[in-house]
Amino acid sequence: MAACRTQAPIRSCKGQGHLERYQCRQAAERRWTEARPPRRMRRCSHCGSHPVGKTVQAPEVSSPASEPMLIRPNRSRFLQRKDSRRKNGLTRHSEWSTFLARTCWTLLKSREFARLYALRRYLEDSGETYPLSRDVTLKEVVKFADIPVALQFLREFDESATRKLYTALMRRAKANSDDGFEVVREIFKQGWQAYENHGREEAKPDGIMCAEFIRSCAVHGKYTEGFAALQRSCPSIDDLQDIHICNAVLELTSSRDPTECMDWFDQLVSRSNGVFVPTLDSINIVMRSAVAAKAFDRCEDYYNYMRALGLGPNTDTFCQLVEAYGGRGDLPRAQVVVEQMQSVGQLPDAEIWLALLKAASRARNVTAARKIWMKMTRFLQVQGKGPPSVDLYNAMMEVYISAGDGHSALEVFEQMGKGDDNGDVVKASGGTFALAMQACTHLSSSGVVRKEDMERAWGLFTQMENHGVAQSKATFAIMLSIVCHIDEDRFMQVLSQSCRQFGHKSVSEFSRECVRFHLFRGSLTSAWKIYEKSWSLWTEKKDAVLFNDMLAAATAESDFSRAFSVMKHMRKLDHRPKDSQISILQSAMVDSRVSGADLGLQKDFAEEDGQFLSGGDAIDVRIYNGPARDMRFQVLSALNSVKLSGSLSPLRFHLDCALSSQIVCALLENDLNMSVNETARGSQVTLEVTPECLASLTKKKMSAAIAKPSSKRVT
């Protein structure tokens, strides 16, 4: 017979030639009942060594469990056709096994894992054995299959799965941001179940696998599950020796509390008795935590400890050191670090330049920032890395804004839009537009935002939509703070637009701007409604200015009850009222002839502040340290509250130092003519006022004490 036309010569079956080409094609087409794999597999019906015939496309499916089954080979029909044609001496079972093996191998190498899983399930239901090696199948599946399909294969072949496979699949899931933490958790859980079901040592999760899961917990904020995984892999902290788990735990604690991370590192070093030897990654993590906790001296100590261990620093180490010196305000030392980095053959990257610019911004050194910018641009041009990134442009704008130079900041913004000499343009981000709008508030030498400055900021605000940049809450807050003093209509327009975009609950996040707007309009009542709901959120240092504005507005309208409430809130949030504002408040109270009852200070004024303490029959009041006038106001408000309550219990004032007791005693004895019993325990001083003295206290005496300046105690 004539042999098939194949691509390479082959050995004939038992010395006889192959079938005719058309016979081989017909036999190959009858071999499939429903479909064939999409690859061109045309085999001879006798030896099956070479492709003949044509390809039949199989219908596509969306999941491994879809019906009908993709490939359903019929064993009985296949062997019936083979009975009369066995020319090569193979048995019926070997021919069927070869056919299944080739089919599964084709699907595996063509990465049709969903079809392969469906075929495997069909063979299991039919009582057949999966012909391929499970180890080879799992390796290919973990490398290339979709995560859900890979999990199904690992669940089916859990007796052959190893921890390396679970670790590799977990890394793939972490790299794919769409999968999320739930998939990583399922992989880790399935890996432990495989070990518990079969007890194979090669399936037991090791330090690398546990470290990958703990790092994923750190990224997604799942601290409880991260420490549970640590407890499962290492029940005792003293036995914790795996460096991968140690670094993962440091990352977990650093993401939650940087101080806790430094404490963990110190415990690991002290408890391990030399067993735990930190690596460079360990030092970098703890240095990053020290910078985040603003413990800049400890960051330098960790760097010296790293050099004592004989470890060489990398770019991340130098970056943390630059940030530490910059946060400490030592810009020259930060620049020396960069020069030292270049001397050891390491080139600074974008993170190093960004840390240097931030250090110059904190120091408000515009001259040094300009030199750094010129050096950085030349360095990037030599390396051929293109123009600076948008983060570097933002950092340079922050330098000019911190120095109050809005014009130079806007020039940097315009330069970013023009691009470099090669025509590369850097696209501005939402933070870039926010900085440009903030720079518009520093265009006037007087520091007052003019109408033309507001128009320029408004133009930038409207350009964001044209450039395809989303308007964030920070952008709305800056725009509201600019227009609140100038244009009422635009303020309401921006506020309504922010409510449409972020919901009506976002108004509380713009409480600062809304309060400024109502204060500008002279409506203290409207401003107070917003202030009462949101004053506890004003924890930033710059919010002290807004508190003083509220205090000034309440004083101007002789609303002394609200003025005292503002002072109480400021003390609670560690803000300090201006001395000039306290003097104005004192003068206003004297001019208005305010008595103790007119102050409107109810008993809950001190209770909310945390001054009144539980002290049995007596009333205990904590007086906080501060300026003399502030402490006198605390004592007078407490006396007024006790007087209004009609209590006949003794009143005890608790102070933290002898100097504070001198101020309070001068008020009680000299100004109010009250007898005081003084008790001292170390630095703590207690002053007790009897009920008889409280009964003799009159409104006239309190009003006179308010008008008097601080006096010295007469002994």
XYZ file of C-alpha atoms in Angstrom:
715
model
C 0.000 0.000 0.000
C 0.999 3.575 -0.516
C 2.303 5.288 2.589
C 0.874 8.504 4.048
C 2.531 11.738 3.025
C 4.032 12.879 6.301
C 6.574 15.553 7.193
C 9.266 13.039 8.207
C 9.953 9.381 7.334
C 8.619 6.934 9.885
C 8.904 3.256 10.624
C 6.104 1.218 9.035
C 3.874 -0.941 11.219
C 5.310 -4.519 11.169
C 6.965 -3.946 7.824
C 3.712 -3.027 6.111
C 2.984 0.413 4.687
C 0.456 2.863 6.000
C -3.110 3.040 4.867
C -4.150 5.277 2.093
C -4.303 8.967 2.984
C -8.055 9.204 2.617
C -8.561 6.140 4.801
C -6.464 7.694 7.536
C -8.482 10.896 7.332
C -11.777 9.037 7.611
C -10.554 7.016 10.558
C -9.358 10.173 12.339
C -12.706 11.898 11.820
C -14.629 8.939 13.195
C -12.452 8.945 16.295
C -14.216 11.984 17.727
C -17.850 11.801 18.712
C -18.568 15.503 19.233
C -15.488 17.706 18.913
C -11.731 17.803 18.675
C -9.186 20.181 20.215
C -8.564 23.302 18.141
C -4.981 22.291 17.367
C -4.330 20.530 14.026
C -3.928 16.933 15.231
C -4.221 14.529 12.282
C -2.952 11.119 13.242
C -2.643 7.871 11.413
C -5.261 5.349 12.551
C -2.590 2.616 12.954
C 0.506 4.026 14.577
C -0.804 7.446 15.588
C 2.611 8.976 15.095
C 2.018 11.710 12.525
C -0.736 14.200 11.757
C -3.130 13.531 8.900
C -6.634 14.748 8.111
C -8.260 18.050 8.978
C -9.159 19.911 12.151
C -12.669 20.087 13.577
C -13.240 23.112 15.818
C -14.847 22.429 19.182
C -17.451 24.753 20.657
C -16.139 27.198 23.250
C -17.264 27.035 26.857
C -17.083 29.488 29.728
C -16.392 27.160 32.655
C -15.140 23.643 33.341
C -18.576 22.525 34.484
C -20.381 23.549 31.317
C -22.479 20.982 29.507
C -22.346 19.191 27.180
C -18.879 17.792 27.811
C -16.262 19.048 25.401
C -14.607 15.729 24.643
C -16.308 12.387 25.293
C -14.319 9.575 23.688
C -16.194 6.263 23.442
C -13.954 3.356 24.412
C -16.078 0.531 23.046
C -16.503 2.070 19.602
C -12.829 2.940 19.483
C -11.747 -0.632 20.276
C -14.220 -2.154 17.816
C -12.594 -0.237 15.011
C -9.190 -1.313 16.267
C -9.875 -5.046 16.479
C -9.419 -5.669 12.760
C -6.513 -3.252 12.306
C -4.018 -4.055 15.025
C -0.934 -4.349 12.856
C 1.672 -3.090 15.324
C 1.204 -5.672 18.065
C -0.300 -3.231 20.617
C -3.039 -4.447 22.928
C -6.473 -2.906 22.982
C -5.815 -1.345 26.400
C -2.505 0.222 25.352
C -4.063 1.715 22.229
C -6.877 3.292 24.271
C -4.449 4.588 26.894
C -2.211 6.083 24.222
C -5.159 7.821 22.663
C -6.289 9.306 25.998
C -2.758 10.349 26.894
C -2.277 12.136 23.599
C -5.621 13.876 23.918
C -4.936 15.102 27.450
C -1.414 16.133 26.550
C -2.722 18.154 23.631
C -5.162 20.012 25.853
C -2.493 20.579 28.503
C 0.093 22.035 26.110
C -2.475 24.134 24.280
C -3.437 25.545 27.725
C -7.046 24.498 27.373
C -7.244 23.877 31.112
C -11.010 24.247 31.347
C -11.473 21.524 28.707
C -8.859 19.368 30.384
C -10.666 19.635 33.704
C -13.961 18.726 32.027
C -12.344 15.698 30.336
C -10.808 14.619 33.616
C -14.193 14.756 35.345
C -15.772 12.777 32.494
C -13.098 10.098 32.726
C -13.603 9.852 36.481
C -17.355 9.445 36.064
C -16.738 6.754 33.407
C -14.384 4.789 35.633
C -11.282 5.660 33.614
C -7.919 6.713 35.015
C -6.409 10.088 34.281
C -3.495 9.201 31.964
C -1.065 12.079 32.615
C 1.278 12.629 35.514
C -0.388 14.685 38.193
C 2.820 16.497 39.073
C 3.325 17.640 35.488
C -0.320 18.649 35.195
C -0.267 20.701 38.397
C 2.934 22.520 37.413
C 1.436 23.633 34.100
C -1.880 24.527 35.691
C -0.341 26.632 38.461
C 1.807 28.515 35.957
C -0.754 29.349 33.284
C -4.331 28.486 34.306
C -6.844 30.926 35.725
C -6.850 31.046 39.516
C -10.300 29.380 39.974
C -9.421 26.574 37.553
C -6.059 26.063 39.259
C -7.787 25.818 42.633
C -10.101 23.131 41.218
C -7.123 21.086 39.985
C -5.345 21.468 43.330
C -8.497 20.386 45.137
C -8.846 17.295 42.922
C -5.138 16.364 43.133
C -4.525 17.429 46.741
C -2.622 14.228 47.468
C -0.013 15.276 44.880
C 0.026 19.047 45.579
C 3.052 20.537 47.341
C 3.583 23.769 49.243
C 5.641 25.160 46.365
C 2.605 24.969 44.105
C 0.396 26.750 46.636
C 3.057 29.420 47.164
C 3.442 30.034 43.434
C -0.329 30.289 42.982
C -0.573 32.663 45.955
C 2.042 34.947 44.397
C 0.104 34.983 41.142
C -3.065 35.907 43.002
C -1.263 38.723 44.850
C 0.180 40.081 41.614
C -3.297 40.155 40.076
C -5.048 42.989 41.912
C -8.458 41.892 40.615
C -8.419 38.680 42.629
C -8.352 40.370 46.028
C -7.639 38.973 49.453
C -10.410 36.348 49.386
C -8.591 34.287 46.753
C -5.302 34.417 48.680
C -7.107 33.332 51.829
C -8.725 30.396 49.983
C -5.366 29.240 48.586
C -3.736 29.366 52.024
C -6.656 27.555 53.631
C -6.672 24.866 50.942
C -2.925 24.341 51.388
C -3.336 23.664 55.110
C -6.262 21.322 54.437
C -4.191 19.314 51.950
C -1.492 18.863 54.583
C -3.960 17.916 57.310
C -5.804 15.431 55.064
C -2.747 13.464 53.910
C 0.044 14.436 56.338
C 2.674 14.658 53.596
C 5.731 16.602 54.746
C 6.273 18.204 51.343
C 2.747 19.633 51.566
C 3.235 21.273 54.980
C 3.185 25.090 54.628
C 6.663 26.440 55.263
C 7.911 29.883 56.229
C 7.807 31.231 52.679
C 4.165 30.280 52.188
C 3.115 31.673 55.577
C 5.114 34.846 54.922
C 3.315 35.420 51.622
C -0.051 35.143 53.333
C 0.964 37.438 56.220
C 2.203 40.060 53.744
C -1.116 39.885 51.941
C -2.851 40.428 55.301
C -0.662 43.485 55.863
C -1.593 44.955 52.482
C -5.342 44.482 53.000
C -5.372 45.383 56.712
C -6.332 41.894 57.952
C -4.230 42.037 61.118
C -6.188 39.431 63.082
C -5.867 36.814 60.352
C -2.187 37.625 59.924
C -1.403 37.016 63.596
C -3.592 33.884 63.531
C -1.458 32.525 60.679
C 1.659 33.370 62.697
C 0.275 31.513 65.724
C -0.567 28.517 63.547
C 2.888 28.280 61.995
C 4.854 29.206 65.125
C 2.978 28.930 68.456
C 5.775 30.520 70.528
C 7.484 33.790 69.687
C 10.694 32.561 71.316
C 10.866 29.772 68.708
C 10.361 32.174 65.797
C 13.500 31.752 63.698
C 12.337 31.764 60.092
C 13.548 35.035 58.595
C 10.750 35.147 56.028
C 8.060 34.999 58.720
C 9.941 37.550 60.825
C 10.060 40.049 57.967
C 6.395 39.421 57.159
C 5.418 40.054 60.798
C 7.440 43.275 60.774
C 5.538 44.417 57.678
C 2.229 43.470 59.311
C 2.945 45.454 62.476
C 4.416 48.356 60.514
C 1.221 48.794 58.506
C -0.839 48.954 61.710
C 1.448 50.783 64.154
C 5.080 51.746 63.325
C 5.970 51.877 67.018
C 4.750 48.288 67.456
C 6.970 47.235 64.559
C 10.050 48.686 66.258
C 9.097 46.944 69.528
C 8.705 43.620 67.693
C 12.129 44.031 66.120
C 13.756 44.745 69.475
C 12.022 41.692 70.994
C 13.144 39.425 68.162
C 16.731 40.560 68.525
C 16.778 40.272 72.326
C 14.836 36.997 72.717
C 16.487 34.985 69.979
C 19.901 34.935 71.733
C 21.698 35.451 68.452
C 19.558 32.984 66.486
C 17.629 35.725 64.698
C 20.021 37.589 62.410
C 18.299 40.493 60.650
C 18.648 40.765 56.905
C 18.748 43.916 54.837
C 14.994 43.664 54.265
C 14.437 43.536 58.031
C 16.498 46.689 58.558
C 14.702 48.506 55.739
C 11.281 47.646 57.181
C 12.147 48.842 60.677
C 13.826 52.005 59.314
C 10.661 52.744 57.337
C 8.646 52.301 60.529
C 10.929 54.681 62.403
C 10.447 57.331 59.734
C 6.674 56.834 59.811
C 6.696 57.174 63.618
C 8.916 60.284 63.307
C 11.575 58.588 65.425
C 14.362 59.867 63.199
C 17.154 59.210 65.703
C 16.140 55.549 65.955
C 16.220 55.311 62.170
C 19.851 56.394 62.241
C 20.538 53.898 65.047
C 19.112 51.068 62.940
C 21.341 52.138 60.061
C 24.423 51.984 62.314
C 23.287 48.566 63.560
C 23.031 47.373 59.959
C 26.609 48.491 59.241
C 27.764 46.727 62.402
C 26.253 43.488 61.053
C 28.310 43.889 57.900
C 25.336 44.444 55.602
C 25.612 46.746 52.628
C 22.852 49.348 52.150
C 20.724 49.456 49.031
C 18.639 52.213 47.455
C 15.747 51.696 49.866
C 18.091 52.064 52.837
C 19.505 55.330 51.556
C 15.992 56.588 50.807
C 14.870 55.984 54.403
C 17.991 57.689 55.704
C 17.368 60.739 53.518
C 13.770 60.937 54.744
C 14.960 60.670 58.353
C 17.404 63.549 57.994
C 14.840 65.546 56.050
C 12.200 64.996 58.716
C 14.670 66.126 61.345
C 15.296 69.308 59.349
C 18.902 68.431 58.533
C 18.960 69.024 54.777
C 22.804 69.132 54.468
C 23.085 65.649 56.008
C 20.458 64.376 53.586
C 22.488 65.700 50.666
C 25.625 64.059 52.066
C 23.783 60.719 52.085
C 23.107 61.041 48.350
C 26.775 61.814 47.698
C 27.757 58.808 49.805
C 25.347 56.678 47.798
C 26.995 57.713 44.548
C 30.455 57.049 45.978
C 29.623 53.367 46.543
C 28.429 52.981 42.943
C 24.654 53.250 43.456
C 22.708 55.718 41.357
C 19.859 57.671 42.960
C 16.436 56.854 41.631
C 13.173 58.812 41.654
C 12.466 57.904 45.294
C 15.765 59.442 46.412
C 15.139 62.678 44.521
C 11.597 62.808 45.871
C 12.855 62.408 49.448
C 15.397 65.200 48.882
C 12.752 67.582 47.536
C 10.478 66.824 50.475
C 13.357 67.532 52.844
C 13.901 70.888 51.131
C 10.172 71.586 51.405
C 10.196 70.959 55.154
C 13.211 73.224 55.524
C 11.583 75.830 53.209
C 14.896 76.119 51.415
C 13.981 77.204 47.904
C 17.595 77.720 46.825
C 18.598 74.168 47.743
C 15.466 72.794 46.083
C 16.307 74.547 42.815
C 19.836 73.097 42.848
C 18.440 69.628 43.526
C 15.950 70.051 40.671
C 18.631 71.101 38.177
C 20.921 68.264 39.217
C 18.060 65.771 38.998
C 16.974 66.838 35.499
C 20.549 66.604 34.169
C 20.922 63.193 35.785
C 17.719 61.925 34.171
C 18.762 63.271 30.775
C 22.127 61.506 30.950
C 20.460 58.244 31.898
C 17.818 58.678 29.185
C 14.909 58.193 31.608
C 12.810 61.005 30.189
C 11.263 63.906 32.074
C 10.661 63.893 35.858
C 7.599 62.073 37.093
C 4.423 63.788 38.224
C 5.345 63.108 41.880
C 8.589 65.036 41.448
C 6.730 67.952 39.873
C 4.272 67.928 42.768
C 7.111 67.926 45.295
C 8.719 70.929 43.605
C 5.413 72.781 43.669
C 5.092 72.011 47.372
C 8.507 73.585 47.960
C 7.381 76.882 46.431
C 3.990 76.788 48.170
C 5.595 76.174 51.579
C 7.740 79.263 50.963
C 4.685 81.300 49.885
C 5.845 81.673 46.271
C 2.706 80.895 44.278
C 4.032 82.356 41.024
C 6.970 79.915 40.851
C 4.648 77.008 41.695
C 2.393 77.908 38.765
C 5.457 78.152 36.501
C 6.344 74.566 37.409
C 2.758 73.563 36.604
C 2.962 75.213 33.175
C 6.373 73.649 32.508
C 4.910 70.205 33.177
C 2.280 70.804 30.496
C 4.855 71.937 27.926
C 7.130 68.916 28.346
C 10.896 68.614 27.946
C 13.183 69.120 24.941
C 12.184 65.749 23.481
C 8.499 66.660 23.568
C 7.612 64.276 26.397
C 4.644 65.710 28.290
C 3.835 64.668 31.854
C 0.118 64.327 32.512
C -1.054 66.234 35.566
C -2.851 64.348 38.303
C -5.600 65.439 40.652
C -2.999 66.318 43.279
C -1.186 68.504 40.752
C -4.307 70.545 40.046
C -4.974 70.807 43.786
C -1.481 72.215 44.352
C -1.908 74.657 41.468
C -5.194 75.875 42.945
C -3.538 76.187 46.338
C -0.739 78.226 44.744
C -3.352 80.757 43.624
C -3.844 81.659 47.299
C -0.176 82.757 47.534
C -0.105 85.152 44.587
C -0.740 88.292 46.626
C 2.034 89.746 48.772
C -0.509 90.628 51.468
C -1.625 86.999 51.816
C -5.236 87.879 50.965
C -6.931 86.034 48.111
C -8.042 88.547 45.503
C -10.857 88.162 43.039
C -8.455 87.687 40.101
C -6.693 84.939 42.065
C -10.030 83.270 42.658
C -10.802 83.458 38.917
C -7.500 81.778 38.098
C -8.172 78.985 40.577
C -11.675 78.609 39.171
C -10.206 78.186 35.681
C -7.959 75.382 36.918
C -10.943 73.764 38.654
C -12.960 73.709 35.430
C -9.975 72.469 33.355
C -9.765 69.235 35.314
C -12.733 67.744 33.512
C -11.295 68.718 30.111
C -8.000 66.976 30.950
C -9.775 63.809 32.094
C -8.725 64.248 35.728
C -11.230 63.305 38.416
C -12.081 65.962 40.979
C -11.267 64.629 44.427
C -12.545 65.742 47.813
C -9.284 67.602 48.441
C -9.854 69.597 45.251
C -13.370 70.538 46.318
C -12.108 71.519 49.778
C -9.471 73.858 48.344
C -11.941 75.432 45.947
C -14.487 75.934 48.718
C -11.871 77.565 50.949
C -10.999 80.006 48.149
C -14.508 81.076 47.128
C -16.036 81.164 50.630
C -14.719 84.686 51.251
C -15.396 86.097 47.779
C -18.248 84.567 45.804
C -21.304 83.177 47.571
C -22.942 81.833 44.404
C -19.893 79.833 43.374
C -19.540 78.497 46.903
C -23.044 77.060 46.764
C -22.388 75.760 43.237
C -19.225 73.899 44.260
C -20.879 72.569 47.417
C -23.877 71.228 45.509
C -21.577 69.654 42.913
C -19.604 67.892 45.654
C -22.850 66.581 47.168
C -23.920 65.167 43.797
C -20.566 63.464 43.337
C -19.838 62.205 46.862
C -23.247 62.274 48.555
C -24.748 64.590 51.148
C -22.701 63.023 53.943
C -19.586 64.601 52.421
C -20.710 67.987 53.743
C -19.245 67.050 57.125
C -15.836 66.641 55.477
C -16.104 70.203 54.170
C -17.109 71.548 57.592
C -14.075 73.810 57.833
C -14.925 75.584 54.599
C -18.622 75.842 55.499
C -17.814 77.379 58.887
C -15.490 79.904 57.265
C -18.221 80.743 54.770
C -20.814 81.452 57.473
C -18.332 83.385 59.575
C -17.522 85.523 56.546
C -21.213 86.234 56.149
C -21.419 87.134 59.858
C -23.826 84.336 60.751
C -22.452 82.841 63.975
C -25.640 80.810 64.533
C -25.310 78.975 61.185
C -21.610 78.448 61.706
C -22.234 77.082 65.218
C -24.649 74.429 63.941
C -21.922 72.981 61.728
C -19.227 73.540 64.358
C -21.038 71.506 67.023
C -21.234 68.458 64.738
C -17.692 68.500 63.387
C -15.300 70.241 65.794
C -13.918 66.879 66.962
C -12.585 66.261 63.430
C -10.385 69.360 63.460
C -7.266 67.690 64.800
C -4.707 69.134 62.393
C -2.296 71.798 63.577
C -3.585 74.355 61.096
C -7.119 73.972 62.487
C -6.120 76.116 65.484
C -6.600 79.147 63.218
C -10.235 78.208 62.620
C -10.819 77.668 66.345
C -9.459 81.142 67.042
C -11.757 82.533 64.344
C -14.723 80.929 66.082
C -13.518 82.305 69.434
C -13.170 85.784 67.960
C -16.672 85.621 66.424
C -18.231 84.484 69.710
C -16.386 87.203 71.619
C -17.432 89.878 69.142
C -21.081 88.980 69.652
C -20.622 88.745 73.468
C -21.632 85.072 73.352
C -19.316 84.095 76.196
C -20.884 80.680 76.719
C -19.864 79.650 73.203
C -16.489 81.302 73.656
C -15.783 79.161 76.720
C -16.975 76.075 74.821
C -14.543 76.814 72.005
C -11.693 77.153 74.504
C -12.703 73.867 76.091
C -12.695 72.114 72.703
C -9.316 73.596 71.828
C -7.785 72.301 75.046
C -9.317 68.890 74.408
C -7.661 68.667 70.963
C -4.320 70.099 72.182
C -4.887 73.430 70.436
C -3.953 76.647 72.177
C -5.887 79.915 71.944
C -3.941 83.039 71.133
C -2.932 85.195 74.072
C -4.321 88.243 72.300
C -7.661 86.501 71.889
C -7.828 85.648 75.590
C -7.101 89.285 76.421
C -9.879 90.419 74.110
C -12.253 87.953 75.755
C -11.324 89.219 79.219
C -11.839 92.826 78.205
C -15.185 92.036 76.604
C -16.405 90.309 79.740
C -15.372 93.283 81.894
C -16.981 95.787 79.537
C -20.211 93.795 79.473
C -20.297 93.560 83.308
C -20.649 89.797 83.063
C -21.502 88.011 86.287
C -21.097 84.356 87.079
C -24.695 83.541 86.194
C -24.461 85.427 82.917
C -21.593 83.216 81.763
C -24.076 80.432 81.020
C -21.581 77.774 82.093
C -23.663 74.751 83.054
C -22.438 71.806 85.045
C -21.931 69.662 81.976
C -19.366 72.175 80.714
C -16.757 70.687 83.005
C -18.145 67.159 82.925
C -17.732 66.888 79.159
C -14.241 68.279 79.452
C -13.221 65.494 81.773
C -12.406 67.822 84.688
C -14.873 66.461 87.265
C -13.636 63.230 88.768
C -15.281 60.701 91.028
C -14.217 61.518 94.531
C -16.834 60.226 96.950
C -18.513 62.988 98.962
C -16.207 65.713 97.671
C -16.111 67.139 94.142
C -12.708 66.620 92.498
C -11.645 68.869 89.623
C -8.554 68.406 87.454
C -6.852 71.679 86.444
C -4.713 71.373 83.310
C -1.413 73.188 83.030
C -1.283 76.194 80.757
C -1.061 79.970 80.788
C -2.119 81.705 83.996
C -5.204 83.227 82.400
C -6.316 79.876 81.041
C -5.927 78.223 84.440
C -7.849 81.038 86.156
C -10.701 80.518 83.687
C -10.733 76.783 84.473
C -11.033 77.470 88.213
C -13.708 80.141 87.776
C -15.776 77.937 85.456
C -15.592 75.072 87.967
C -16.630 77.366 90.832
C -19.490 78.699 88.757
C -20.715 75.201 87.879
C -20.619 74.070 91.508
C -22.353 77.263 92.600
C -25.167 76.745 90.089
C -25.613 73.107 91.064
C -26.213 74.087 94.710
C -23.877 71.377 95.989
C -22.721 71.570 99.630
C -19.764 69.212 99.159
C -16.112 70.253 99.479
C -14.354 71.162 96.244
C -10.854 69.834 95.579
C -8.569 71.090 92.805
C -5.867 68.676 91.580
C -2.768 70.232 90.012
C 0.371 68.713 88.522
C 3.046 71.125 89.791
C 3.745 73.643 92.556
C 3.808 76.567 90.124
C 0.222 75.850 89.057
C -0.814 75.691 92.698
C 0.642 79.150 93.271
C -1.522 80.579 90.472
C -4.701 78.890 91.734
C -4.012 79.822 95.360
C -3.484 83.456 94.363
C -6.904 83.449 92.696
C -8.714 81.746 95.561
C -7.063 83.527 98.484
C -6.273 86.996 97.121
C -9.078 87.620 94.623
C -11.928 85.574 96.102
C -10.961 85.743 99.811
C -11.390 82.005 100.291
C -9.472 79.782 102.691
C -7.637 76.890 101.054
C -6.249 73.657 102.525
C -3.151 72.614 100.567
C -1.868 69.019 100.410
C 1.198 67.946 98.441
C 2.276 64.443 97.348
C 5.424 64.678 95.373
C 4.737 66.930 92.406
C 0.953 66.527 92.796
C -0.797 69.304 94.728
C -4.397 69.245 95.988
C -6.240 72.394 97.042
C -9.474 71.939 98.997
C -12.202 74.556 99.412
C -14.737 74.057 102.186
C -18.528 74.287 101.609
C -18.657 77.389 103.852
C -16.271 79.228 101.534
C -18.313 78.165 98.537
C -21.482 79.462 100.210
C -19.846 82.849 100.823
C -18.812 83.198 97.171
C -20.807 85.929 95.425
C -21.289 86.920 91.791
C -19.640 90.246 92.469
C -16.431 88.576 93.643
C -16.303 86.334 90.551
C -16.855 89.255 88.173
C -14.080 91.182 89.903
C -11.755 88.168 89.662
C -12.428 87.884 85.929
C -11.491 91.521 85.410
C -8.272 91.268 87.449
C -5.009 90.156 85.882
C -3.019 87.268 87.309
C -1.730 88.105 90.771
C 0.968 86.636 92.971
C 0.185 84.645 96.060
C 0.538 86.543 99.370
C 1.976 84.368 102.122
